[in-house]
Coordinates of N, CA and C in Angstrom, one line a residue:
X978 N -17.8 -32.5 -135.3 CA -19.1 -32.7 -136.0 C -18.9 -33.9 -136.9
X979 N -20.1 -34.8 -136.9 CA -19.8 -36.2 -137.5 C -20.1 -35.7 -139.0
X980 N -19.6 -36.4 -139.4 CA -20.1 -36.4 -141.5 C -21.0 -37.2 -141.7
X981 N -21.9 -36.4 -142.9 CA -23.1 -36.6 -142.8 C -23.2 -37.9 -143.4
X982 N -23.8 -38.7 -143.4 CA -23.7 -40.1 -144.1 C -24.7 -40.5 -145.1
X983 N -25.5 -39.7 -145.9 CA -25.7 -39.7 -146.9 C -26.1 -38.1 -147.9
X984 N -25.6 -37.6 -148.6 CA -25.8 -36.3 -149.2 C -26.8 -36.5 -150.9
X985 N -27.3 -35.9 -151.4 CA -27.4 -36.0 -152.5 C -27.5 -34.8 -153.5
X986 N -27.2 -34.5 -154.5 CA -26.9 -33.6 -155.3 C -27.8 -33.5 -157.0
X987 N -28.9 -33.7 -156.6 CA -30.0 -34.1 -157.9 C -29.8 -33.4 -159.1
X988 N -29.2 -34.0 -160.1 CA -28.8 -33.3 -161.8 C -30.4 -33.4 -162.2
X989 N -30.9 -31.7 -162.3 CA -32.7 -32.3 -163.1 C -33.6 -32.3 -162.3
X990 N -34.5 -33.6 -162.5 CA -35.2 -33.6 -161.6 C -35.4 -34.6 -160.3
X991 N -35.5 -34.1 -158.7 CA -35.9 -35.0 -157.7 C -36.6 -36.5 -158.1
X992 N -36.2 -37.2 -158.6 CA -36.9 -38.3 -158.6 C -37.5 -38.9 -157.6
X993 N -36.7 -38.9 -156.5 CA -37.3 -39.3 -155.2 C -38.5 -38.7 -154.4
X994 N -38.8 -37.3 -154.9 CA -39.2 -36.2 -154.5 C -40.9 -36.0 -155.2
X995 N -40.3 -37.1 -156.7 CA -41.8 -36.7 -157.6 C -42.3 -38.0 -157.0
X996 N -41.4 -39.1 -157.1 CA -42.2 -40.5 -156.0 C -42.8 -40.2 -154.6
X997 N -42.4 -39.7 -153.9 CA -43.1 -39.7 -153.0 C -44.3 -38.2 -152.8
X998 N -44.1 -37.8 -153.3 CA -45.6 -36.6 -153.6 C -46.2 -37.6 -154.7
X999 N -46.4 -38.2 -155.2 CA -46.9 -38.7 -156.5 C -48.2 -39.8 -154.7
X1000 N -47.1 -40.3 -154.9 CA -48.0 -41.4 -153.3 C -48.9 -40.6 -152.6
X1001 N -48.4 -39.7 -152.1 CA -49.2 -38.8 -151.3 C -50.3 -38.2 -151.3
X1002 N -49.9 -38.1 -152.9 CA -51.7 -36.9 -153.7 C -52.3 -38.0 -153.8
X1003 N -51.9 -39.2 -154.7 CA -52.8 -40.3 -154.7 C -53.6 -40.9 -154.1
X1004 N -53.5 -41.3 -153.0 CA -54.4 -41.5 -152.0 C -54.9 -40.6 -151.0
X1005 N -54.6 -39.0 -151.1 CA -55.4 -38.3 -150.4 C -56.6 -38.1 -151.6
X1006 N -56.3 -37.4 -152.8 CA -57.2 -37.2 -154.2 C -57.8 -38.6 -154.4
X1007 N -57.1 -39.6 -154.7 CA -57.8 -40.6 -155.1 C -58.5 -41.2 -154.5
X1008 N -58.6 -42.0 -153.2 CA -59.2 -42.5 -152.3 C -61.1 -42.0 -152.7
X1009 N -60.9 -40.7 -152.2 CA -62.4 -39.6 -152.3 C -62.9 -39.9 -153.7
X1010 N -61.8 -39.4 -155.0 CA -62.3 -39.7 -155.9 C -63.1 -41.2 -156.2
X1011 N -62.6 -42.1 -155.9 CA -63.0 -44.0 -156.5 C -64.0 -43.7 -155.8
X1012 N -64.3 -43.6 -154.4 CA -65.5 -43.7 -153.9 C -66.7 -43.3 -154.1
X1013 N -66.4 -41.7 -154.4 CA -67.7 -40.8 -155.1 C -67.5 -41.7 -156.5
X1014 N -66.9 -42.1 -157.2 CA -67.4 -42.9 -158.8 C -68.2 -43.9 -158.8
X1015 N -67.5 -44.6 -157.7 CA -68.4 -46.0 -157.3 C -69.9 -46.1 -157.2
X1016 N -70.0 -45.1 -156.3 CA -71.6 -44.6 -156.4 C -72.5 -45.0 -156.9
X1017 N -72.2 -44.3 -158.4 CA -73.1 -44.7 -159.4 C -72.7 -45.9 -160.3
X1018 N -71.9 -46.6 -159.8 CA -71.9 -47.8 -160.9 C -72.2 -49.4 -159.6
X1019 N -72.8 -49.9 -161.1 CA -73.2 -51.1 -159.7 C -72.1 -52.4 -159.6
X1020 N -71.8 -52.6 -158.2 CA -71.0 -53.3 -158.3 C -71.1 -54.4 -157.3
X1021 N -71.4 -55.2 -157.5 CA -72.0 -56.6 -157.0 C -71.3 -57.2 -156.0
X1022 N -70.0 -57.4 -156.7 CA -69.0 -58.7 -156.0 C -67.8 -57.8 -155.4
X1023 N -67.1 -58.5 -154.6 CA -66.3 -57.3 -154.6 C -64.9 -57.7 -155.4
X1024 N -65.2 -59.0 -155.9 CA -64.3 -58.6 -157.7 C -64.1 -57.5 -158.2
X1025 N -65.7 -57.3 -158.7 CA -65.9 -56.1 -159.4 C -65.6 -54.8 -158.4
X1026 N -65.5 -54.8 -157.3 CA -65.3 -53.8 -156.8 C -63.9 -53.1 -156.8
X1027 N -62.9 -54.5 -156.6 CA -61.8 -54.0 -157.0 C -60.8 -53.5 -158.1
X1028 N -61.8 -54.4 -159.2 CA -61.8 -54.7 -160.2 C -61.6 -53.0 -160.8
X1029 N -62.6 -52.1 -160.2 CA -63.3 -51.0 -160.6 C -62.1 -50.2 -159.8
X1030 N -62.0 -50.4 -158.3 CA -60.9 -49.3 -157.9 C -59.1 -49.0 -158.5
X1031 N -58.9 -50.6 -159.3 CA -57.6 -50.2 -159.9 C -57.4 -50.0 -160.7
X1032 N -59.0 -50.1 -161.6 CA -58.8 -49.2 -163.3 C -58.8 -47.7 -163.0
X1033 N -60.1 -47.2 -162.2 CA -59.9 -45.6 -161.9 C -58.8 -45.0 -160.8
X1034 N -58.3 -46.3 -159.9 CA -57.0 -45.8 -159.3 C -55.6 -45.5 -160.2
X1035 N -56.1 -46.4 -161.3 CA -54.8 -46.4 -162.4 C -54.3 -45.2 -163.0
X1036 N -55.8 -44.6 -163.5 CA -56.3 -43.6 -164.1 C -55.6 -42.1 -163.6
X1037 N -56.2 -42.6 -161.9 CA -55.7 -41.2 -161.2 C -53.9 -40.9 -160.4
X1038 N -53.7 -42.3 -160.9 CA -52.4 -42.0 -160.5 C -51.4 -41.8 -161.6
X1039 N -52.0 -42.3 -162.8 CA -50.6 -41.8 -164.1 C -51.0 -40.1 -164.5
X1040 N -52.7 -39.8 -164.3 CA -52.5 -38.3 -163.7 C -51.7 -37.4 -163.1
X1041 N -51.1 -38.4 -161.8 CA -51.1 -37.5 -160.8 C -49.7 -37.6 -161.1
X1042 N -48.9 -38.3 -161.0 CA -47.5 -39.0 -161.7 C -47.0 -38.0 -162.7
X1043 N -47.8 -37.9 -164.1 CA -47.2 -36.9 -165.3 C -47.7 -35.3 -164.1
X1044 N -48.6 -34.9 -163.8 CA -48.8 -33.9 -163.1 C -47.4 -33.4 -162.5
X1045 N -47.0 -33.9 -161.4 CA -45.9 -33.8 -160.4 C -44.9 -33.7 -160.9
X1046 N -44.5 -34.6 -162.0 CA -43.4 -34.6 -162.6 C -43.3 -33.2 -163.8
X1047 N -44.5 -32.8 -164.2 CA -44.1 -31.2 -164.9 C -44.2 -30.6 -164.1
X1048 N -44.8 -30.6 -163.2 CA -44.3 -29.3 -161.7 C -43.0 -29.6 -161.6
X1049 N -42.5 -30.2 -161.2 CA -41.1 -30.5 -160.4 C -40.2 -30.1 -162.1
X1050 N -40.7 -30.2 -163.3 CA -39.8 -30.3 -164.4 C -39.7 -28.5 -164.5
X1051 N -40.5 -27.6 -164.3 CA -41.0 -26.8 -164.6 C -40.6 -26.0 -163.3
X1052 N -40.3 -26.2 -162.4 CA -40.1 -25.9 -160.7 C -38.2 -25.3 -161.0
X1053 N -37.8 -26.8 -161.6 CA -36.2 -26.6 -161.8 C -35.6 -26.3 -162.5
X1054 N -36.2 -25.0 -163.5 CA -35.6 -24.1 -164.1 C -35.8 -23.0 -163.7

């Protein structure tokens, strides 16, 4: 049986584990979210369009980011 060629042993918390769920929720949650916001705001150019998707993208990802990361802090005790 070959040895495994990479193992890991996480002291705490998955860091890798709140990174990639952090990605995951954010553009399944976020995506829907900017769109339905957009709606009602008017937005001309699509300057402003993007302008608009990476303030409330910002928004919903340091959400989702502290979110994940007290689950996973709170998971590993």
């Amino acid at each position: 049986m070959p040895e495994p060629v990479e193992t890991t042993s996480p002291d705490g918390v998955d860091y890798g584990w709140v990174m990639q769920v952090t990605f995951v929720v954010t553009i399944a949650v976020g995506a829907p979210v900017v769109a339905l916001l957009s709606t009602g705001v008017d937005l001309p150019t699509w300057d402003a369009r993007a302008e608009f998707a990476i303030r409330v993208g910002a928004v919903i990802w340091l959400v989702v980011a502290l979110s994940v990361f007290a689950y996973a802090k709170r998971k590993q005790e």
